[in-house]
Amino acid sequence: MLSKSQARTFFFGGTVVTFLIFIGLTIYSLAPGNDQTNHLAITDDVIKGKHLWETNNCMGCHSILGEGGYYAPELTKVIDRRGAPLIKAILQSPVPWAPNGRKMVAYEMPEEEAAAMVAYLEWIGKIDLNGFDRIVSPLAKDKQ
Amino acid sequence: MKYKSQQVAYWFFALCMLLFALQIVYGFIMGFARIGMDGLHDWIPFNTARAVHTNLLVVWLLSGFMGAAYYIIPEEAQRELVSVKWAYVQLISLALVGVLAITGYHFNIWEGRKFLEIPRELDYLVVINVLLFLGIILTTLYKGKRRTTTALVLTMGLVFAALLYLPGMIWFDSQVTDSFFRWWVVHLWVEGVWELIMGGILAFLLIKLTGVDREVIEKWLYVIVGLTFLSGILGTGHHYYYIGVNKIWLIVGGVFSALEPLAFLAMALFAVYMYRKGERNHPNKIALFWTIGSAIVSFVGAGLLGFAHTLPQVNLYTHGTLITAMHGHYAFWGAYVMIVLAIISYAMPNMTGRKRHDKTNGHLAFWLSNIGMLGMVVAMGVAGVVQVYLERRLSMDFMVAQEEVKIHFVVMLLNASLFATGIGLYIYEFIKYGRPTDEALEMKKEEEPALVH
Ligand code: HEM
Ligand code: HEM
Ligand SMILES: [Fe+2]
């Protein structure tokens, strides 16, 4: 039968080995050569958009890259689906946007903030998501 | 109970009860919003309710883990905690961080990063708080008479949990990298180091409740946590399938995360087998229910329901849908909520000296909350399957599909009422137990000498 010290070796050994592989794979997948995100296309506007995305906790209702709340539509391909002008209008609206009865917060964003959000969403929309982009957004799928 | 300093645990458990109750209130706010009753939208929009609901969960579970450690470590190390005063300071600072964060969420002060909404400035307070906690636990262990595997595994879990909080504090310009390292916190917590904490508490409870030999229990504890890390670390890849990183994760994440249920299966078999093997007939049956229940339900919620959507071919369709929410509820419930409720149920009679553990209320609380939670999870699961089918298979618009699943949220809310009644009873019993007493210190020694190995 297995002894306690063998069990301990299994624990520590397994942990160290898989952890090292994990670090190796992390370095591999973040290497510039394997970039799927157009990392170089991240402009100041995109960064500002990401900041706005975070400080307003948009992710509390919407999801992006499939992560977030499940209360409001997935936004990864939203620019393709709805177009930039509508998105800007929603962000600048003084009354809550609620086309189907479910309300969004009225952010009343100034023009440059709305533009930054759009820049961010445009950048997101171009990421290679290993096929998920075609599933998550039916209308965008038809366009491709 | 042997050591007076173990009494601090009571206050951590009391904080658990308070925050748990609040968490449920915010759950109801979201549930009602989903069936169109969003009257609170102007003050508590859905994103506020969600951040509060999930953050309260995490904070009260951490409070429960800390209380568990303050209760377990003195008994394992066979000495008093090095400082009770600092433990209270730590308790108050924990409550303070929680209250500040939750209040901020109502005023648009947060960082919209799912589960890590606490603003970075407050993160530093979290770090100080946790360092203080670990300082107390580690020095107690170091000065203790005895070092047990149970204490070691529990403490390793707590130390790693603290370390893994750090990657979540780094700032990234790219959403993808941000998300990548967010999972180092979220995934490696719940499917890694928290399982060590759960395993440690489970082992402690099984030793106490079943009387099976410590050596046997601790050997299997190593096997369980070995399986956890072997599968869970590389299993992180199941969150990397579709967020814009290399395809290699589809294979690595798929294979290793598919192995993750093994650790939970081992945990369930371990608990049931030790229970059968045990000769001791411990009077605190309700603690035993929660303990064995936790091991079994975590296998279903985390193991089986996690497996249900972890293969890349499945996750392609279910990623970011109500299927995820369904699994999130049952996994958190089985693995972490139930184990915290188990240690509280075990500790309360010992700390207060009042033998309320054979009251009907306690059993009612167990069954109502478990049946209610199962009902909620089934309702969310049905909603999730319908959503995936309509939205992702038939290309229906998001809101059109949401209208179709509304009715399942009515069912969910009915079950949530059962659930909340059960938890209400649990909290009522907690209050009825009253405060810890010093007489309880004396009693324990005479009554259960066999407990001290
Ligand atoms: C006690 C342990 C566990 C807990 C508390 C837990 C909880 C959660 C939560 C809250 C999420 C949502 C995360 C987010 O979107 O931010 C999630 C996602 C996920 N979990 Fe678990 N989980 C556990 C164990 C497991 C296991 C063992 C597996 C696999 C066998 C698994 C598979 C998954 C998958 C594939 C996702 C991603 C879903 C998606 O793509 O939207 N989980 N889990
Ligand atoms: C009365 C009881 C409860 C109700 C009505 C409720 C309702 C909800 C709702 C509506 C959501 C948001 C889903 C979305 O984004 O659309 C949610 C999220 C969540 N709740 Fe609850 N909840 C309750 C209790 C609990 C309990 C007891 C736990 C822990 C065991 C829990 C853990 C979570 C987690 C982890 C999430 C995030 C899930 C994810 O993002 O995948 N909830 N809850
Ligand atoms: Fe995971």
Short mmCIF file of N, CA, C and O in Angstrom, two decimals, chain B residues 293-390:
data_model
loop_
_atom_site.label_atom_id
_atom_site.label_comp_id
_atom_site.label_asym_id
_atom_site.label_seq_id
_atom_site.Cartn_x
_atom_site.Cartn_y
_atom_site.Cartn_z
N GLY B 293 -21.68 16.14 3.38
CA GLY B 293 -22.44 16.82 2.32
C GLY B 293 -21.52 17.66 1.45
O GLY B 293 -21.61 17.63 0.21
N SER B 294 -20.63 18.39 2.06
CA SER B 294 -19.73 19.24 1.30
C SER B 294 -18.88 18.41 0.33
O SER B 294 -18.73 18.76 -0.84
N ALA B 295 -18.35 17.29 0.84
CA ALA B 295 -17.50 16.46 -0.02
C ALA B 295 -18.30 15.92 -1.21
O ALA B 295 -17.79 15.89 -2.34
N ILE B 296 -19.55 15.54 -0.98
CA ILE B 296 -20.34 14.97 -2.07
C ILE B 296 -20.83 16.05 -3.04
O ILE B 296 -20.70 15.93 -4.25
N VAL B 297 -21.40 17.13 -2.49
CA VAL B 297 -21.95 18.18 -3.36
C VAL B 297 -20.84 18.87 -4.16
O VAL B 297 -21.05 19.27 -5.31
N SER B 298 -19.65 18.98 -3.59
CA SER B 298 -18.58 19.62 -4.36
C SER B 298 -18.21 18.74 -5.56
O SER B 298 -17.87 19.26 -6.63
N PHE B 299 -18.31 17.44 -5.39
CA PHE B 299 -18.03 16.58 -6.55
C PHE B 299 -19.07 16.81 -7.65
O PHE B 299 -18.73 16.89 -8.83
N VAL B 300 -20.33 16.96 -7.25
CA VAL B 300 -21.36 17.20 -8.25
C VAL B 300 -21.20 18.60 -8.86
O VAL B 300 -21.14 18.76 -10.08
N GLY B 301 -21.11 19.61 -8.01
CA GLY B 301 -21.12 21.00 -8.49
C GLY B 301 -19.85 21.38 -9.23
O GLY B 301 -19.89 21.98 -10.30
N ALA B 302 -18.70 21.06 -8.64
CA ALA B 302 -17.44 21.43 -9.27
C ALA B 302 -17.03 20.34 -10.26
O ALA B 302 -16.75 20.61 -11.42
N GLY B 303 -17.03 19.09 -9.79
CA GLY B 303 -16.53 17.99 -10.63
C GLY B 303 -17.41 17.72 -11.83
O GLY B 303 -17.00 17.91 -12.97
N LEU B 304 -18.65 17.28 -11.59
CA LEU B 304 -19.51 16.87 -12.72
C LEU B 304 -19.98 18.06 -13.54
O LEU B 304 -19.89 18.05 -14.77
N LEU B 305 -20.50 19.10 -12.87
CA LEU B 305 -21.00 20.24 -13.63
C LEU B 305 -19.86 21.03 -14.26
O LEU B 305 -20.04 21.69 -15.28
N GLY B 306 -18.68 21.00 -13.65
CA GLY B 306 -17.53 21.64 -14.27
C GLY B 306 -17.13 20.87 -15.52
O GLY B 306 -16.90 21.44 -16.58
N PHE B 307 -17.07 19.55 -15.40
CA PHE B 307 -16.70 18.71 -16.53
C PHE B 307 -17.66 18.91 -17.70
O PHE B 307 -17.27 18.88 -18.86
N ALA B 308 -18.95 19.14 -17.35
CA ALA B 308 -19.98 19.27 -18.38
C ALA B 308 -19.65 20.34 -19.43
O ALA B 308 -20.08 20.25 -20.56
N HIS B 309 -18.89 21.37 -19.05
CA HIS B 309 -18.60 22.42 -20.04
C HIS B 309 -17.11 22.71 -20.17
O HIS B 309 -16.72 23.75 -20.66
N THR B 310 -16.26 21.78 -19.75
CA THR B 310 -14.84 22.09 -19.77
C THR B 310 -14.13 21.65 -21.05
O THR B 310 -13.04 22.13 -21.35
N LEU B 311 -14.72 20.74 -21.82
CA LEU B 311 -14.05 20.35 -23.06
C LEU B 311 -14.20 21.48 -24.07
O LEU B 311 -15.27 22.09 -24.18
N PRO B 312 -13.14 21.79 -24.83
CA PRO B 312 -13.18 22.95 -25.73
C PRO B 312 -14.35 22.91 -26.71
O PRO B 312 -14.94 23.94 -27.02
N GLN B 313 -14.70 21.70 -27.17
CA GLN B 313 -15.79 21.59 -28.14
C GLN B 313 -17.12 22.03 -27.53
O GLN B 313 -17.99 22.54 -28.23
N VAL B 314 -17.30 21.79 -26.23
CA VAL B 314 -18.52 22.20 -25.55
C VAL B 314 -18.43 23.67 -25.16
O VAL B 314 -19.34 24.46 -25.38
N ASN B 315 -17.28 24.02 -24.59
CA ASN B 315 -17.11 25.38 -24.08
C ASN B 315 -17.23 26.44 -25.18
O ASN B 315 -17.63 27.58 -24.92
N LEU B 316 -16.94 26.04 -26.42
CA LEU B 316 -17.09 26.95 -27.54
C LEU B 316 -18.52 27.53 -27.56
O LEU B 316 -18.73 28.68 -27.89
N TYR B 317 -19.49 26.70 -27.19
CA TYR B 317 -20.89 27.15 -27.21
C TYR B 317 -21.37 27.67 -25.86
O TYR B 317 -22.25 28.52 -25.81
N THR B 318 -20.83 27.17 -24.77
CA THR B 318 -21.36 27.55 -23.46
C THR B 318 -20.59 28.69 -22.80
O THR B 318 -21.05 29.25 -21.82
N HIS B 319 -19.41 29.01 -23.33
CA HIS B 319 -18.56 30.04 -22.74
C HIS B 319 -19.32 31.35 -22.50
O HIS B 319 -19.84 31.94 -23.44
N GLY B 320 -19.38 31.77 -21.25
CA GLY B 320 -20.04 33.04 -20.95
C GLY B 320 -21.54 33.00 -21.08
O GLY B 320 -22.16 33.96 -21.55
N THR B 321 -22.17 31.89 -20.67
CA THR B 321 -23.63 31.83 -20.68
C THR B 321 -24.13 31.47 -19.28
O THR B 321 -23.34 31.29 -18.36
N LEU B 322 -25.44 31.30 -19.16
CA LEU B 322 -26.01 30.94 -17.86
C LEU B 322 -25.56 29.56 -17.39
O LEU B 322 -25.67 29.23 -16.22
N ILE B 323 -25.03 28.75 -18.32
CA ILE B 323 -24.43 27.47 -17.93
C ILE B 323 -23.30 27.72 -16.92
O ILE B 323 -23.16 27.02 -15.91
N THR B 324 -22.51 28.74 -17.21
CA THR B 324 -21.41 29.08 -16.31
C THR B 324 -21.95 29.49 -14.94
O THR B 324 -21.43 29.08 -13.90
N ALA B 325 -23.01 30.30 -14.94
CA ALA B 325 -23.59 30.77 -13.67
C ALA B 325 -24.13 29.59 -12.86
O ALA B 325 -23.97 29.53 -11.64
N MET B 326 -24.75 28.65 -13.56
CA MET B 326 -25.29 27.46 -12.90
C MET B 326 -24.18 26.70 -12.19
O MET B 326 -24.25 26.42 -10.99
N HIS B 327 -23.10 26.43 -12.93
CA HIS B 327 -21.97 25.72 -12.34
C HIS B 327 -21.33 26.52 -11.20
O HIS B 327 -21.01 25.97 -10.14
N GLY B 328 -21.19 27.83 -11.40
CA GLY B 328 -20.58 28.68 -10.37
C GLY B 328 -21.31 28.56 -9.05
O GLY B 328 -20.70 28.45 -7.98
N HIS B 329 -22.65 28.56 -9.10
CA HIS B 329 -23.43 28.46 -7.85
C HIS B 329 -23.22 27.13 -7.15
O HIS B 329 -22.97 27.08 -5.95
N TYR B 330 -23.33 26.03 -7.89
CA TYR B 330 -23.29 24.74 -7.20
C TYR B 330 -21.87 24.39 -6.73
O TYR B 330 -21.68 23.75 -5.70
N ALA B 331 -20.87 24.85 -7.51
CA ALA B 331 -19.49 24.57 -7.11
C ALA B 331 -19.12 25.34 -5.84
O ALA B 331 -18.59 24.78 -4.88
N PHE B 332 -19.43 26.63 -5.83
CA PHE B 332 -19.14 27.42 -4.63
C PHE B 332 -19.91 26.89 -3.43
O PHE B 332 -19.39 26.81 -2.32
N TRP B 333 -21.16 26.54 -3.68
CA TRP B 333 -21.99 26.04 -2.59
C TRP B 333 -21.38 24.76 -1.98
O TRP B 333 -21.10 24.69 -0.79
N GLY B 334 -21.17 23.76 -2.81
CA GLY B 334 -20.71 22.46 -2.31
C GLY B 334 -19.33 22.54 -1.67
O GLY B 334 -19.11 22.08 -0.55
N ALA B 335 -18.41 23.14 -2.41
CA ALA B 335 -17.03 23.08 -1.94
C ALA B 335 -16.78 24.04 -0.78
O ALA B 335 -16.21 23.65 0.24
N TYR B 336 -17.18 25.29 -0.93
CA TYR B 336 -16.70 26.27 0.03
C TYR B 336 -17.74 26.72 1.04
O TYR B 336 -17.44 26.85 2.22
N VAL B 337 -18.97 26.97 0.59
CA VAL B 337 -19.97 27.38 1.56
C VAL B 337 -20.23 26.23 2.54
O VAL B 337 -20.18 26.42 3.76
N MET B 338 -20.44 25.04 2.01
CA MET B 338 -20.79 23.93 2.90
C MET B 338 -19.66 23.58 3.86
O MET B 338 -19.91 23.24 5.02
N ILE B 339 -18.40 23.69 3.42
CA ILE B 339 -17.32 23.33 4.35
C ILE B 339 -17.21 24.39 5.45
O ILE B 339 -16.92 24.06 6.61
N VAL B 340 -17.47 25.66 5.11
CA VAL B 340 -17.44 26.69 6.16
C VAL B 340 -18.60 26.48 7.14
O VAL B 340 -18.43 26.54 8.36
N LEU B 341 -19.79 26.17 6.58
CA LEU B 341 -20.92 25.91 7.49
C LEU B 341 -20.64 24.66 8.34
O LEU B 341 -21.10 24.56 9.48
N ALA B 342 -19.87 23.71 7.81
CA ALA B 342 -19.53 22.51 8.57
C ALA B 342 -18.64 22.84 9.76
O ALA B 342 -18.91 22.41 10.89
N ILE B 343 -17.61 23.63 9.53
CA ILE B 343 -16.71 23.93 10.64
C ILE B 343 -17.42 24.81 11.67
O ILE B 343 -17.21 24.66 12.88
N ILE B 344 -18.29 25.70 11.21
CA ILE B 344 -19.05 26.52 12.17
C ILE B 344 -19.95 25.60 13.01
O ILE B 344 -19.97 25.70 14.24
N SER B 345 -20.66 24.68 12.34
CA SER B 345 -21.55 23.77 13.07
C SER B 345 -20.77 22.93 14.07
O SER B 345 -21.26 22.61 15.15
N TYR B 346 -19.57 22.56 13.69
CA TYR B 346 -18.75 21.76 14.61
C TYR B 346 -18.26 22.60 15.79
O TYR B 346 -18.28 22.16 16.94
N ALA B 347 -17.84 23.83 15.49
CA ALA B 347 -17.19 24.63 16.53
C ALA B 347 -18.17 25.24 17.52
O ALA B 347 -17.83 25.43 18.69
N MET B 348 -19.38 25.57 17.08
CA MET B 348 -20.29 26.32 17.95
C MET B 348 -20.58 25.65 19.29
O MET B 348 -20.44 26.29 20.34
N PRO B 349 -20.99 24.37 19.32
CA PRO B 349 -21.23 23.76 20.63
C PRO B 349 -19.96 23.75 21.49
O PRO B 349 -20.04 23.95 22.70
N ASN B 350 -18.82 23.56 20.85
CA ASN B 350 -17.58 23.52 21.62
C ASN B 350 -17.19 24.88 22.19
O ASN B 350 -16.63 24.97 23.27
N MET B 351 -17.47 25.92 21.43
CA MET B 351 -17.07 27.25 21.90
C MET B 351 -18.02 27.80 22.94
O MET B 351 -17.61 28.51 23.85
N THR B 352 -19.32 27.49 22.76
CA THR B 352 -20.30 28.11 23.66
C THR B 352 -20.70 27.19 24.80
O THR B 352 -21.31 27.64 25.77
N GLY B 353 -20.41 25.91 24.66
CA GLY B 353 -20.80 24.96 25.70
C GLY B 353 -22.29 24.62 25.66
O GLY B 353 -22.79 23.90 26.51
N ARG B 354 -23.00 25.12 24.66
CA ARG B 354 -24.44 24.81 24.57
C ARG B 354 -24.66 23.73 23.53
O ARG B 354 -24.19 23.84 22.40
N LYS B 355 -25.38 22.70 23.94
CA LYS B 355 -25.55 21.57 23.04
C LYS B 355 -26.82 21.71 22.22
O LYS B 355 -27.80 21.05 22.46
N ARG B 356 -26.77 22.58 21.25
CA ARG B 356 -27.97 22.77 20.43
C ARG B 356 -27.89 21.95 19.15
O ARG B 356 -28.76 22.06 18.29
N HIS B 357 -26.84 21.12 19.02
CA HIS B 357 -26.63 20.49 17.71
C HIS B 357 -27.65 19.42 17.37
O HIS B 357 -27.70 18.97 16.24
N ASP B 358 -28.45 18.97 18.35
CA ASP B 358 -29.45 17.97 17.96
C ASP B 358 -30.84 18.58 17.75
O ASP B 358 -31.82 17.88 17.64
N LYS B 359 -30.89 19.89 17.67
CA LYS B 359 -32.17 20.57 17.42
C LYS B 359 -32.67 20.32 15.98
O LYS B 359 -31.86 20.23 15.05
N THR B 360 -34.00 20.24 15.84
CA THR B 360 -34.59 20.04 14.51
C THR B 360 -34.22 21.18 13.55
O THR B 360 -34.01 20.94 12.36
N ASN B 361 -34.16 22.38 14.08
CA ASN B 361 -33.83 23.54 13.25
C ASN B 361 -32.58 23.34 12.42
O ASN B 361 -32.53 23.72 11.25
N GLY B 362 -31.58 22.78 13.03
CA GLY B 362 -30.31 22.57 12.33
C GLY B 362 -30.48 21.66 11.13
O GLY B 362 -29.96 21.92 10.04
N HIS B 363 -31.23 20.59 11.32
CA HIS B 363 -31.45 19.65 10.21
C HIS B 363 -32.31 20.29 9.13
O HIS B 363 -32.07 20.11 7.94
N LEU B 364 -33.31 21.04 9.58
CA LEU B 364 -34.18 21.73 8.63
C LEU B 364 -33.36 22.71 7.79
O LEU B 364 -33.54 22.81 6.57
N ALA B 365 -32.45 23.42 8.45
CA ALA B 365 -31.60 24.37 7.74
C ALA B 365 -30.78 23.64 6.67
O ALA B 365 -30.68 24.10 5.53
N PHE B 366 -30.24 22.48 7.03
CA PHE B 366 -29.44 21.71 6.08
C PHE B 366 -30.26 21.31 4.86
O PHE B 366 -29.87 21.55 3.71
N TRP B 367 -31.44 20.72 5.11
CA TRP B 367 -32.22 20.20 3.98
C TRP B 367 -32.85 21.29 3.15
O TRP B 367 -32.83 21.23 1.92
N LEU B 368 -33.42 22.31 3.80
CA LEU B 368 -34.04 23.39 3.02
C LEU B 368 -33.02 24.09 2.13
O LEU B 368 -33.27 24.34 0.95
N SER B 369 -31.86 24.40 2.70
CA SER B 369 -30.89 25.14 1.89
C SER B 369 -30.37 24.24 0.76
O SER B 369 -30.19 24.71 -0.37
N ASN B 370 -30.17 22.96 1.04
CA ASN B 370 -29.66 22.10 -0.03
C ASN B 370 -30.67 21.84 -1.12
O ASN B 370 -30.34 21.86 -2.31
N ILE B 371 -31.91 21.63 -0.73
CA ILE B 371 -32.94 21.41 -1.75
C ILE B 371 -33.16 22.69 -2.54
O ILE B 371 -33.25 22.69 -3.77
N GLY B 372 -33.20 23.82 -1.83
CA GLY B 372 -33.38 25.10 -2.50
C GLY B 372 -32.27 25.37 -3.50
O GLY B 372 -32.51 25.76 -4.65
N MET B 373 -31.04 25.14 -3.08
CA MET B 373 -29.90 25.40 -3.97
C MET B 373 -29.94 24.47 -5.19
O MET B 373 -29.73 24.90 -6.32
N LEU B 374 -30.26 23.21 -4.96
CA LEU B 374 -30.35 22.27 -6.09
C LEU B 374 -31.42 22.75 -7.07
O LEU B 374 -31.20 22.75 -8.29
N GLY B 375 -32.56 23.19 -6.54
CA GLY B 375 -33.63 23.70 -7.40
C GLY B 375 -33.18 24.91 -8.21
O GLY B 375 -33.45 25.02 -9.41
N MET B 376 -32.47 25.82 -7.55
CA MET B 376 -31.97 27.01 -8.25
C MET B 376 -31.04 26.61 -9.39
O MET B 376 -31.09 27.16 -10.49
N VAL B 377 -30.18 25.65 -9.08
CA VAL B 377 -29.17 25.24 -10.06
C VAL B 377 -29.83 24.55 -11.26
O VAL B 377 -29.46 24.79 -12.41
N VAL B 378 -30.85 23.73 -10.98
CA VAL B 378 -31.55 23.08 -12.08
C VAL B 378 -32.24 24.14 -12.95
O VAL B 378 -32.14 24.11 -14.19
N ALA B 379 -32.89 25.11 -12.30
CA ALA B 379 -33.58 26.16 -13.08
C ALA B 379 -32.59 26.94 -13.94
O ALA B 379 -32.82 27.19 -15.12
N MET B 380 -31.45 27.30 -13.35
CA MET B 380 -30.44 28.04 -14.12
C MET B 380 -29.87 27.16 -15.24
O MET B 380 -29.54 27.67 -16.32
N GLY B 381 -29.73 25.87 -14.95
CA GLY B 381 -29.20 24.96 -15.96
C GLY B 381 -30.12 24.87 -17.16
O GLY B 381 -29.68 24.94 -18.31
N VAL B 382 -31.42 24.76 -16.91
CA VAL B 382 -32.39 24.71 -18.01
C VAL B 382 -32.33 26.02 -18.79
O VAL B 382 -32.25 26.01 -20.03
N ALA B 383 -32.31 27.14 -18.07
CA ALA B 383 -32.21 28.43 -18.75
C ALA B 383 -30.94 28.47 -19.61
O ALA B 383 -30.96 28.96 -20.74
N GLY B 384 -29.85 27.93 -19.07
CA GLY B 384 -28.58 27.95 -19.78
C GLY B 384 -28.62 27.14 -21.07
O GLY B 384 -28.17 27.59 -22.12
N VAL B 385 -29.20 25.94 -20.98
CA VAL B 385 -29.26 25.09 -22.17
C VAL B 385 -30.12 25.76 -23.25
O VAL B 385 -29.73 25.82 -24.43
N VAL B 386 -31.25 26.31 -22.83
CA VAL B 386 -32.12 26.99 -23.79
C VAL B 386 -31.38 28.18 -24.41
O VAL B 386 -31.40 28.39 -25.63
N GLN B 387 -30.70 28.95 -23.56
CA GLN B 387 -29.96 30.11 -24.08
C GLN B 387 -28.92 29.68 -25.11
O GLN B 387 -28.83 30.27 -26.20
N VAL B 388 -28.14 28.66 -24.79
CA VAL B 388 -27.09 28.22 -25.70
C VAL B 388 -27.71 27.78 -27.03
O VAL B 388 -27.25 28.15 -28.11
N TYR B 389 -28.81 27.05 -26.92
CA TYR B 389 -29.43 26.54 -28.14
C TYR B 389 -29.96 27.68 -29.00
O TYR B 389 -29.64 27.78 -30.19
N LEU B 390 -30.73 28.57 -28.40
CA LEU B 390 -31.35 29.64 -29.18
C LEU B 390 -30.32 30.64 -29.70
O LEU B 390 -30.32 31.02 -30.86
#
